[in-house]
Amino acid sequence: MKGHDLINSTLPDELILEIFRNLDSKSSRDACSLVCRRWLTLERFSRDTIRIGASGSPDALVDLLARRFPNVTNVYIDERLSVSLPVDFGRRRNASHSSLSWLRLHFVSERSEAGASESDSYCISDAGLTAVADGFSNLEKLSLIWCSNATSAGLRSVAEKCRFLKSLDLQGCYVGDQGLVAIGKCCRQLEVLNLRFCEGLTDTGLVELALGCGKTLKWLGVAACAKITDVSLEAVGSHCSSLETLSLDSEFVQNKGVLAVAKGCSLLRNLSLQCINVTDEALTAVGVFCSSLESLALFSFQRFTDKSLCAIGKGCKKLKSLMLSDCYFLSDKGLEAVTAGCSELAHLEVNGCHNIGTYGLESVGRSCMRLKELALLYCQKVGDEALSEIGKGCKYLEALHLVDCSIIGDDAIYSIATGCRNLKRLHIRRCYEVGSKGIIAVGNNCKYLTDLSIRFCDRVGDEALVAVGQGCPFLRHLNVSGCHQIGDNGIIAIARGCPQLSYLDVSVLQNLRDMALAEVGEGCPLLKDIVLSHCRQITDVGLDHLVKRCKLLESCHMVYCPGITSAGVATVISGCTNMKKVLIEKAKVSERTQRRAGSVISYLCVDL
């Protein structure tokens, strides 16, 4: 114990607190809090963030935490979370002073009080919010996710006592205008506000908030708020001149509101719109007035045309990220205008825009030399020539995602592999013209590849994975689900050449046998997640070889594997102490295994 005494006598409280604040793992903080009473107390004072899930007594729990952790500035309450904790929490010293910065708690519910429904007992109420306000007066961030029992009364308590609040997330809360008005009056430092799915709000609340703290507001999210209209956005445009991010999903907002924001919020950097009633007029104004725009996402627009993108390309020279999803009237002309004007573009996603084809993507290769990530989803008109141009011009490309691009084949992948040697992530799904030739080129040229997913590509065989195994030593994530030509030889090559592999999905590989699984166990000791579902030739023998070496395994999916029995399931459970999830048919779990590890076993319903 000499080291213990020497440390305590030498280091002042301030230095130990700073050390605790820089510990980011649960095990490290827990270990420190158990050293001595002094460290236990200091760890309590070093905690600045707590996260609370659904609990049987949320209001009492918040009150308890507020008294025990006085320096908390960030509180996250998410009713979707449910994390287990011993029932005798609060009786044992070590349990009551858990040293994890992000606190996850779940109480076992007792009978709810008379007059209160069972579901209500699991949701924080205004009493809980009052406890937050009373206990955390220095609160800066408050997140209330789907807290359905919280009302304006509780939010008013927070507003009146937490005047340093900078971030407020009310997603899914049925709070009314009065609560938002109180926030606007009292929290004059508010910078971030999320109002997604706040159905109880109207224009009155948001207008008053903009009047109160509009000068500091930088981030605003509004979605599925049926009573929020152009009136609110006009107030935002008039009073929120510092706004940098707007995420808007509404069928009730029209051009007038977006025009007001574009004209009044010249510092806008990030804009996400899903508004079916907004037309070219609004987005043209964004191009004219928002020259600082860096990120633009457009979803499901049926009234936008190339005119909008031309305005963006002309006025938003700093644009770095562009996402176009289901924008049916945009064509190659619009995309070409953006790429010609926005040479700093680094991220591009085109999803279901059926009029954008090869020519538009060729312009990306010619103009956007800084492109790092490209995603093409359901682009039936984009061919090999487009990616050939990308390969020539976008030397810094690190990630490529292709989904259901029916005319993209090996020539395109070959061009990317030979031209973009810094490629780290390659995801291909249901691109049936892609075969072994393209993937072999990836293995031969992309030595920094860490993530490879080629799902349901029937023309990719073992020779492709042999090349990857020989040329990509840093590979950590591999998904070859549904590639029926891949068998033992390909997976064995990966096992022998990719020792850092941590995730492997070989589901629906009918030719995979125990020999390959044994090699994975031998060569991939860092493996944490494996998916074996629908592998009909895998048996208990293969599982036994796997778990002997892969001691870090945390999840194993193995449904519809006829060669795996209850003995194999028991082997996985007993051999992997870190296991968190096993997906298997219920009939293959013995009573003993169920008693031993029922909490980590998930069953696939097969009785429907």
PDB file of C-alpha atoms in Angstrom, residues 48-308:
ATOM      1  CA  ASP A  48     -20.232  16.276 -15.194  1.00  0.00           C
ATOM      2  CA  THR A  49     -22.632  14.087 -17.214  1.00  0.00           C
ATOM      3  CA  ILE A  50     -25.355  11.591 -16.364  1.00  0.00           C
ATOM      4  CA  ARG A  51     -27.597   9.557 -18.633  1.00  0.00           C
ATOM      5  CA  ILE A  52     -30.848   8.119 -17.294  1.00  0.00           C
ATOM      6  CA  GLY A  53     -33.044   5.551 -19.003  1.00  0.00           C
ATOM      7  CA  ALA A  54     -36.612   4.438 -18.355  1.00  0.00           C
ATOM      8  CA  SER A  55     -37.018   3.585 -14.668  1.00  0.00           C
ATOM      9  CA  GLY A  56     -39.680   2.543 -12.222  1.00  0.00           C
ATOM     10  CA  SER A  57     -39.215   5.641 -10.084  1.00  0.00           C
ATOM     11  CA  PRO A  58     -37.678   8.281 -12.353  1.00  0.00           C
ATOM     12  CA  ASP A  59     -38.596  11.317 -10.281  1.00  0.00           C
ATOM     13  CA  ALA A  60     -37.086   9.912  -7.071  1.00  0.00           C
ATOM     14  CA  LEU A  61     -34.069   8.731  -9.022  1.00  0.00           C
ATOM     15  CA  VAL A  62     -33.362  12.190 -10.421  1.00  0.00           C
ATOM     16  CA  ASP A  63     -33.657  13.666  -6.945  1.00  0.00           C
ATOM     17  CA  LEU A  64     -31.164  11.104  -5.610  1.00  0.00           C
ATOM     18  CA  LEU A  65     -28.664  11.784  -8.373  1.00  0.00           C
ATOM     19  CA  ALA A  66     -28.965  15.535  -7.964  1.00  0.00           C
ATOM     20  CA  ARG A  67     -27.949  15.254  -4.312  1.00  0.00           C
ATOM     21  CA  ARG A  68     -25.033  12.914  -4.979  1.00  0.00           C
ATOM     22  CA  PHE A  69     -23.465  14.544  -8.047  1.00  0.00           C
ATOM     23  CA  PRO A  70     -23.528  18.311  -7.497  1.00  0.00           C
ATOM     24  CA  ASN A  71     -21.267  19.340 -10.398  1.00  0.00           C
ATOM     25  CA  VAL A  72     -23.249  17.799 -13.235  1.00  0.00           C
ATOM     26  CA  THR A  73     -23.757  20.131 -16.192  1.00  0.00           C
ATOM     27  CA  ASN A  74     -25.139  17.656 -18.758  1.00  0.00           C
ATOM     28  CA  VAL A  75     -28.286  15.578 -18.168  1.00  0.00           C
ATOM     29  CA  TYR A  76     -29.645  13.134 -20.727  1.00  0.00           C
ATOM     30  CA  ILE A  77     -32.999  11.483 -19.983  1.00  0.00           C
ATOM     31  CA  ASP A  78     -34.105   9.044 -22.657  1.00  0.00           C
ATOM     32  CA  GLU A  79     -37.252   7.019 -22.005  1.00  0.00           C
ATOM     33  CA  ARG A  80     -36.267   4.626 -24.796  1.00  0.00           C
ATOM     34  CA  LEU A  81     -33.270   3.355 -22.833  1.00  0.00           C
ATOM     35  CA  SER A  82     -33.536   0.501 -20.379  1.00  0.00           C
ATOM     36  CA  VAL A  83     -30.361  -0.623 -18.650  1.00  0.00           C
ATOM     37  CA  SER A  84     -30.325  -2.992 -15.724  1.00  0.00           C
ATOM     38  CA  LEU A  85     -29.094  -2.112 -12.250  1.00  0.00           C
ATOM     39  CA  PRO A  86     -29.238  -4.138  -9.010  1.00  0.00           C
ATOM     40  CA  VAL A  87     -32.430  -3.568  -7.058  1.00  0.00           C
ATOM     41  CA  ASP A  88     -30.475  -2.669  -3.923  1.00  0.00           C
ATOM     42  CA  PHE A  89     -28.996   0.386  -5.575  1.00  0.00           C
ATOM     43  CA  GLY A  90     -28.449   3.004  -2.889  1.00  0.00           C
ATOM     44  CA  ARG A  91     -27.807   0.492  -0.108  1.00  0.00           C
ATOM     45  CA  ARG A  92     -24.288  -0.432  -1.139  1.00  0.00           C
ATOM     46  CA  ARG A  93     -21.619   2.212  -1.204  1.00  0.00           C
ATOM     47  CA  ASN A  94     -19.997   1.028  -4.398  1.00  0.00           C
ATOM     48  CA  ALA A  95     -23.264   0.860  -6.311  1.00  0.00           C
ATOM     49  CA  SER A  96     -24.430   4.258  -5.185  1.00  0.00           C
ATOM     50  CA  HIS A  97     -21.218   5.919  -6.284  1.00  0.00           C
ATOM     51  CA  SER A  98     -20.696   4.393  -9.705  1.00  0.00           C
ATOM     52  CA  SER A  99     -17.870   6.244 -11.401  1.00  0.00           C
ATOM     53  CA  LEU A 100     -19.083   6.149 -14.982  1.00  0.00           C
ATOM     54  CA  SER A 101     -19.412   9.602 -16.475  1.00  0.00           C
ATOM     55  CA  TRP A 102     -22.428   8.508 -18.514  1.00  0.00           C
ATOM     56  CA  LEU A 103     -24.809   7.068 -15.915  1.00  0.00           C
ATOM     57  CA  ARG A 104     -27.233   4.433 -17.148  1.00  0.00           C
ATOM     58  CA  LEU A 105     -29.845   3.369 -14.635  1.00  0.00           C
ATOM     59  CA  HIS A 106     -32.900   1.178 -14.641  1.00  0.00           C
ATOM     60  CA  PHE A 107     -34.953   0.566 -11.546  1.00  0.00           C
ATOM     61  CA  VAL A 108     -37.271  -2.385 -11.117  1.00  0.00           C
ATOM     62  CA  SER A 109     -40.743  -0.929 -10.981  1.00  0.00           C
ATOM     63  CA  GLU A 110     -43.013  -1.436  -8.032  1.00  0.00           C
ATOM     64  CA  ARG A 111     -46.735  -1.193  -8.222  1.00  0.00           C
ATOM     65  CA  SER A 112     -47.783   2.171  -9.555  1.00  0.00           C
ATOM     66  CA  GLU A 113     -49.767   4.470  -7.346  1.00  0.00           C
ATOM     67  CA  ALA A 114     -53.506   4.513  -7.461  1.00  0.00           C
ATOM     68  CA  GLY A 115     -54.757   6.520 -10.376  1.00  0.00           C
ATOM     69  CA  ALA A 116     -51.527   6.253 -12.357  1.00  0.00           C
ATOM     70  CA  SER A 117     -51.143   3.841 -15.229  1.00  0.00           C
ATOM     71  CA  GLU A 118     -48.271   1.364 -15.270  1.00  0.00           C
ATOM     72  CA  SER A 119     -46.723   3.053 -18.297  1.00  0.00           C
ATOM     73  CA  ASP A 120     -46.858   6.453 -16.585  1.00  0.00           C
ATOM     74  CA  SER A 121     -44.716   5.160 -13.707  1.00  0.00           C
ATOM     75  CA  TYR A 122     -41.853   4.638 -16.110  1.00  0.00           C
ATOM     76  CA  CYS A 123     -41.795   8.225 -17.413  1.00  0.00           C
ATOM     77  CA  ILE A 124     -40.298  11.246 -15.748  1.00  0.00           C
ATOM     78  CA  SER A 125     -42.861  13.847 -14.753  1.00  0.00           C
ATOM     79  CA  ASP A 126     -42.792  17.518 -13.852  1.00  0.00           C
ATOM     80  CA  ALA A 127     -41.665  16.545 -10.332  1.00  0.00           C
ATOM     81  CA  GLY A 128     -38.568  14.969 -11.852  1.00  0.00           C
ATOM     82  CA  LEU A 129     -37.860  18.078 -13.920  1.00  0.00           C
ATOM     83  CA  THR A 130     -38.234  20.189 -10.791  1.00  0.00           C
ATOM     84  CA  ALA A 131     -35.633  17.969  -9.124  1.00  0.00           C
ATOM     85  CA  VAL A 132     -33.350  18.521 -12.109  1.00  0.00           C
ATOM     86  CA  ALA A 133     -33.804  22.264 -11.795  1.00  0.00           C
ATOM     87  CA  ASP A 134     -33.230  22.285  -8.030  1.00  0.00           C
ATOM     88  CA  GLY A 135     -30.236  19.958  -8.097  1.00  0.00           C
ATOM     89  CA  PHE A 136     -28.358  21.069 -11.201  1.00  0.00           C
ATOM     90  CA  SER A 137     -28.394  24.853 -11.173  1.00  0.00           C
ATOM     91  CA  ASN A 138     -25.325  24.982 -13.440  1.00  0.00           C
ATOM     92  CA  LEU A 139     -26.983  22.824 -16.066  1.00  0.00           C
ATOM     93  CA  GLU A 140     -25.840  23.538 -19.629  1.00  0.00           C
ATOM     94  CA  LYS A 141     -27.254  20.616 -21.613  1.00  0.00           C
ATOM     95  CA  LEU A 142     -30.627  18.954 -21.034  1.00  0.00           C
ATOM     96  CA  SER A 143     -31.994  16.192 -23.234  1.00  0.00           C
ATOM     97  CA  LEU A 144     -35.528  14.857 -22.690  1.00  0.00           C
ATOM     98  CA  ILE A 145     -36.143  12.151 -25.282  1.00  0.00           C
ATOM     99  CA  TRP A 146     -39.739  10.877 -25.478  1.00  0.00           C
ATOM    100  CA  CYS A 147     -40.506  11.965 -21.934  1.00  0.00           C
ATOM    101  CA  SER A 148     -44.244  11.923 -22.512  1.00  0.00           C
ATOM    102  CA  ASN A 149     -45.261  12.971 -18.987  1.00  0.00           C
ATOM    103  CA  ALA A 150     -43.191  16.164 -18.974  1.00  0.00           C
ATOM    104  CA  THR A 151     -45.253  19.306 -19.474  1.00  0.00           C
ATOM    105  CA  SER A 152     -44.763  23.038 -19.617  1.00  0.00           C
ATOM    106  CA  ALA A 153     -44.874  23.250 -15.800  1.00  0.00           C
ATOM    107  CA  GLY A 154     -41.731  21.138 -15.441  1.00  0.00           C
ATOM    108  CA  LEU A 155     -40.003  22.936 -18.282  1.00  0.00           C
ATOM    109  CA  ARG A 156     -40.816  26.249 -16.621  1.00  0.00           C
ATOM    110  CA  SER A 157     -39.025  25.089 -13.453  1.00  0.00           C
ATOM    111  CA  VAL A 158     -35.948  24.250 -15.504  1.00  0.00           C
ATOM    112  CA  ALA A 159     -36.055  27.611 -17.267  1.00  0.00           C
ATOM    113  CA  GLU A 160     -36.321  29.605 -14.038  1.00  0.00           C
ATOM    114  CA  LYS A 161     -33.503  27.838 -12.176  1.00  0.00           C
ATOM    115  CA  CYS A 162     -31.107  26.737 -14.947  1.00  0.00           C
ATOM    116  CA  ARG A 163     -30.306  30.055 -16.554  1.00  0.00           C
ATOM    117  CA  PHE A 164     -26.993  28.849 -17.999  1.00  0.00           C
ATOM    118  CA  LEU A 165     -28.761  26.318 -20.221  1.00  0.00           C
ATOM    119  CA  LYS A 166     -27.186  26.185 -23.674  1.00  0.00           C
ATOM    120  CA  SER A 167     -28.694  23.043 -25.229  1.00  0.00           C
ATOM    121  CA  LEU A 168     -32.245  21.696 -24.950  1.00  0.00           C
ATOM    122  CA  ASP A 169     -33.552  18.567 -26.678  1.00  0.00           C
ATOM    123  CA  LEU A 170     -37.313  18.017 -26.377  1.00  0.00           C
ATOM    124  CA  GLN A 171     -37.723  15.282 -28.994  1.00  0.00           C
ATOM    125  CA  GLY A 172     -41.042  13.502 -28.553  1.00  0.00           C
ATOM    126  CA  CYS A 173     -42.122  15.577 -25.523  1.00  0.00           C
ATOM    127  CA  TYR A 174     -45.669  16.878 -25.406  1.00  0.00           C
ATOM    128  CA  VAL A 175     -44.754  20.247 -23.941  1.00  0.00           C
ATOM    129  CA  GLY A 176     -46.801  23.320 -24.721  1.00  0.00           C
ATOM    130  CA  ASP A 177     -46.092  26.903 -25.642  1.00  0.00           C
ATOM    131  CA  GLN A 178     -45.830  28.097 -22.029  1.00  0.00           C
ATOM    132  CA  GLY A 179     -42.745  26.008 -21.385  1.00  0.00           C
ATOM    133  CA  LEU A 180     -41.014  27.268 -24.508  1.00  0.00           C
ATOM    134  CA  VAL A 181     -41.938  30.859 -23.667  1.00  0.00           C
ATOM    135  CA  ALA A 182     -40.309  30.426 -20.248  1.00  0.00           C
ATOM    136  CA  ILE A 183     -37.146  29.078 -21.862  1.00  0.00           C
ATOM    137  CA  GLY A 184     -37.028  32.115 -24.140  1.00  0.00           C
ATOM    138  CA  LYS A 185     -37.400  34.530 -21.230  1.00  0.00           C
ATOM    139  CA  CYS A 186     -34.946  32.921 -18.806  1.00  0.00           C
ATOM    140  CA  CYS A 187     -32.320  31.012 -20.795  1.00  0.00           C
ATOM    141  CA  ARG A 188     -30.676  33.811 -22.732  1.00  0.00           C
ATOM    142  CA  GLN A 189     -27.610  31.684 -23.557  1.00  0.00           C
ATOM    143  CA  LEU A 190     -29.510  28.936 -25.390  1.00  0.00           C
ATOM    144  CA  GLU A 191     -27.678  27.795 -28.529  1.00  0.00           C
ATOM    145  CA  VAL A 192     -29.212  24.408 -29.437  1.00  0.00           C
ATOM    146  CA  LEU A 193     -32.930  23.542 -29.568  1.00  0.00           C
ATOM    147  CA  ASN A 194     -34.479  20.310 -30.883  1.00  0.00           C
ATOM    148  CA  LEU A 195     -38.266  20.312 -31.285  1.00  0.00           C
ATOM    149  CA  ARG A 196     -38.708  17.147 -33.344  1.00  0.00           C
ATOM    150  CA  PHE A 197     -42.101  15.502 -32.779  1.00  0.00           C
ATOM    151  CA  CYS A 198     -43.260  18.111 -30.252  1.00  0.00           C
ATOM    152  CA  GLU A 199     -46.904  17.940 -31.249  1.00  0.00           C
ATOM    153  CA  GLY A 200     -48.150  20.289 -28.538  1.00  0.00           C
ATOM    154  CA  LEU A 201     -46.266  23.346 -29.777  1.00  0.00           C
ATOM    155  CA  THR A 202     -47.688  26.136 -31.905  1.00  0.00           C
ATOM    156  CA  ASP A 203     -46.251  29.249 -33.510  1.00  0.00           C
ATOM    157  CA  THR A 204     -46.798  31.148 -30.257  1.00  0.00           C
ATOM    158  CA  GLY A 205     -44.134  29.195 -28.362  1.00  0.00           C
ATOM    159  CA  LEU A 206     -41.454  29.301 -31.034  1.00  0.00           C
ATOM    160  CA  VAL A 207     -42.042  32.973 -31.832  1.00  0.00           C
ATOM    161  CA  GLU A 208     -41.680  33.951 -28.167  1.00  0.00           C
ATOM    162  CA  LEU A 209     -38.542  31.848 -27.835  1.00  0.00           C
ATOM    163  CA  ALA A 210     -37.012  33.524 -30.883  1.00  0.00           C
ATOM    164  CA  LEU A 211     -37.780  36.906 -29.349  1.00  0.00           C
ATOM    165  CA  GLY A 212     -36.152  35.913 -26.059  1.00  0.00           C
ATOM    166  CA  CYS A 213     -32.980  34.032 -26.965  1.00  0.00           C
ATOM    167  CA  GLY A 214     -32.808  34.361 -30.729  1.00  0.00           C
ATOM    168  CA  LYS A 215     -29.511  36.241 -30.608  1.00  0.00           C
ATOM    169  CA  THR A 216     -27.649  33.199 -29.253  1.00  0.00           C
ATOM    170  CA  LEU A 217     -29.544  30.382 -31.025  1.00  0.00           C
ATOM    171  CA  LYS A 218     -27.277  28.495 -33.440  1.00  0.00           C
ATOM    172  CA  TRP A 219     -29.018  25.134 -33.986  1.00  0.00           C
ATOM    173  CA  LEU A 220     -32.742  24.490 -34.523  1.00  0.00           C
ATOM    174  CA  GLY A 221     -34.536  21.274 -35.418  1.00  0.00           C
ATOM    175  CA  VAL A 222     -38.269  21.096 -36.168  1.00  0.00           C
ATOM    176  CA  ALA A 223     -40.117  18.007 -37.399  1.00  0.00           C
ATOM    177  CA  ALA A 224     -43.694  16.734 -37.324  1.00  0.00           C
ATOM    178  CA  CYS A 225     -44.964  19.826 -35.511  1.00  0.00           C
ATOM    179  CA  ALA A 226     -48.287  20.312 -37.268  1.00  0.00           C
ATOM    180  CA  LYS A 227     -48.927  23.715 -35.721  1.00  0.00           C
ATOM    181  CA  ILE A 228     -45.561  25.233 -36.614  1.00  0.00           C
ATOM    182  CA  THR A 229     -45.942  27.262 -39.791  1.00  0.00           C
ATOM    183  CA  ASP A 230     -44.250  30.027 -41.770  1.00  0.00           C
ATOM    184  CA  VAL A 231     -45.039  32.430 -38.918  1.00  0.00           C
ATOM    185  CA  SER A 232     -42.456  30.727 -36.710  1.00  0.00           C
ATOM    186  CA  LEU A 233     -39.805  30.683 -39.401  1.00  0.00           C
ATOM    187  CA  GLU A 234     -40.371  34.362 -40.110  1.00  0.00           C
ATOM    188  CA  ALA A 235     -39.623  35.048 -36.439  1.00  0.00           C
ATOM    189  CA  VAL A 236     -36.504  32.882 -36.679  1.00  0.00           C
ATOM    190  CA  GLY A 237     -35.373  34.792 -39.733  1.00  0.00           C
ATOM    191  CA  SER A 238     -35.964  38.126 -38.005  1.00  0.00           C
ATOM    192  CA  HIS A 239     -34.396  37.401 -34.605  1.00  0.00           C
ATOM    193  CA  CYS A 240     -31.961  34.468 -34.982  1.00  0.00           C
ATOM    194  CA  SER A 241     -29.192  36.092 -36.985  1.00  0.00           C
ATOM    195  CA  SER A 242     -26.580  33.711 -35.511  1.00  0.00           C
ATOM    196  CA  LEU A 243     -28.387  30.550 -36.651  1.00  0.00           C
ATOM    197  CA  GLU A 244     -25.942  28.097 -38.241  1.00  0.00           C
ATOM    198  CA  THR A 245     -27.974  24.878 -38.522  1.00  0.00           C
ATOM    199  CA  LEU A 246     -31.626  24.343 -39.466  1.00  0.00           C
ATOM    200  CA  SER A 247     -33.258  20.931 -39.798  1.00  0.00           C
ATOM    201  CA  LEU A 248     -36.824  21.265 -41.029  1.00  0.00           C
ATOM    202  CA  ASP A 249     -39.310  18.472 -41.768  1.00  0.00           C
ATOM    203  CA  SER A 250     -42.812  19.822 -42.278  1.00  0.00           C
ATOM    204  CA  GLU A 251     -45.651  19.658 -44.747  1.00  0.00           C
ATOM    205  CA  PHE A 252     -47.073  22.882 -43.341  1.00  0.00           C
ATOM    206  CA  VAL A 253     -44.106  25.152 -44.082  1.00  0.00           C
ATOM    207  CA  GLN A 254     -44.052  26.840 -47.463  1.00  0.00           C
ATOM    208  CA  ASN A 255     -41.787  29.210 -49.368  1.00  0.00           C
ATOM    209  CA  LYS A 256     -42.455  32.216 -47.175  1.00  0.00           C
ATOM    210  CA  GLY A 257     -40.867  30.692 -44.082  1.00  0.00           C
ATOM    211  CA  VAL A 258     -37.754  29.342 -45.797  1.00  0.00           C
ATOM    212  CA  LEU A 259     -37.302  32.654 -47.633  1.00  0.00           C
ATOM    213  CA  ALA A 260     -37.347  34.505 -44.310  1.00  0.00           C
ATOM    214  CA  VAL A 261     -34.672  32.216 -42.861  1.00  0.00           C
ATOM    215  CA  ALA A 262     -32.486  32.509 -45.962  1.00  0.00           C
ATOM    216  CA  LYS A 263     -32.629  36.298 -45.907  1.00  0.00           C
ATOM    217  CA  GLY A 264     -32.244  36.730 -42.146  1.00  0.00           C
ATOM    218  CA  CYS A 265     -29.744  33.982 -41.278  1.00  0.00           C
ATOM    219  CA  SER A 266     -26.759  34.759 -43.459  1.00  0.00           C
ATOM    220  CA  LEU A 267     -24.451  32.641 -41.261  1.00  0.00           C
ATOM    221  CA  LEU A 268     -26.383  29.457 -42.032  1.00  0.00           C
ATOM    222  CA  ARG A 269     -23.958  26.570 -42.589  1.00  0.00           C
ATOM    223  CA  ASN A 270     -26.091  23.438 -42.414  1.00  0.00           C
ATOM    224  CA  LEU A 271     -29.550  23.109 -43.950  1.00  0.00           C
ATOM    225  CA  SER A 272     -31.724  19.987 -44.060  1.00  0.00           C
ATOM    226  CA  LEU A 273     -35.153  20.282 -45.701  1.00  0.00           C
ATOM    227  CA  GLN A 274     -38.013  17.841 -46.088  1.00  0.00           C
ATOM    228  CA  CYS A 275     -40.867  20.149 -47.016  1.00  0.00           C
ATOM    229  CA  ILE A 276     -43.146  19.032 -49.824  1.00  0.00           C
ATOM    230  CA  ASN A 277     -44.639  22.504 -50.299  1.00  0.00           C
ATOM    231  CA  VAL A 278     -41.350  24.346 -50.785  1.00  0.00           C
ATOM    232  CA  THR A 279     -40.337  25.156 -54.355  1.00  0.00           C
ATOM    233  CA  ASP A 280     -37.411  26.520 -56.372  1.00  0.00           C
ATOM    234  CA  GLU A 281     -38.110  30.031 -55.140  1.00  0.00           C
ATOM    235  CA  ALA A 282     -37.044  29.197 -51.581  1.00  0.00           C
ATOM    236  CA  LEU A 283     -33.919  27.223 -52.437  1.00  0.00           C
ATOM    237  CA  THR A 284     -32.846  29.854 -54.951  1.00  0.00           C
ATOM    238  CA  ALA A 285     -32.937  32.361 -52.091  1.00  0.00           C
ATOM    239  CA  VAL A 286     -30.679  30.059 -50.076  1.00  0.00           C
ATOM    240  CA  GLY A 287     -28.180  30.154 -52.934  1.00  0.00           C
ATOM    241  CA  VAL A 288     -28.363  33.937 -53.091  1.00  0.00           C
ATOM    242  CA  PHE A 289     -28.224  34.844 -49.386  1.00  0.00           C
ATOM    243  CA  CYS A 290     -26.458  31.925 -47.629  1.00  0.00           C
ATOM    244  CA  SER A 291     -22.938  32.090 -49.003  1.00  0.00           C
ATOM    245  CA  SER A 292     -21.544  30.329 -45.887  1.00  0.00           C
ATOM    246  CA  LEU A 293     -23.566  27.164 -46.495  1.00  0.00           C
ATOM    247  CA  GLU A 294     -21.417  24.021 -46.058  1.00  0.00           C
ATOM    248  CA  SER A 295     -23.965  21.199 -45.856  1.00  0.00           C
ATOM    249  CA  LEU A 296     -27.252  20.785 -47.749  1.00  0.00           C
ATOM    250  CA  ALA A 297     -29.661  17.831 -47.507  1.00  0.00           C
ATOM    251  CA  LEU A 298     -32.855  17.701 -49.581  1.00  0.00           C
ATOM    252  CA  PHE A 299     -35.389  14.931 -48.982  1.00  0.00           C
ATOM    253  CA  SER A 300     -38.449  13.904 -50.985  1.00  0.00           C
ATOM    254  CA  PHE A 301     -38.813  17.085 -52.974  1.00  0.00           C
ATOM    255  CA  GLN A 302     -41.291  16.864 -55.808  1.00  0.00           C
ATOM    256  CA  ARG A 303     -41.260  20.575 -56.659  1.00  0.00           C
ATOM    257  CA  PHE A 304     -37.537  21.317 -56.898  1.00  0.00           C
ATOM    258  CA  THR A 305     -35.859  21.445 -60.289  1.00  0.00           C
ATOM    259  CA  ASP A 306     -32.355  22.033 -61.618  1.00  0.00           C
ATOM    260  CA  LYS A 307     -32.935  25.769 -61.198  1.00  0.00           C
ATOM    261  CA  SER A 308     -32.483  25.347 -57.437  1.00  0.00           C
TER     262      SER A 308
END
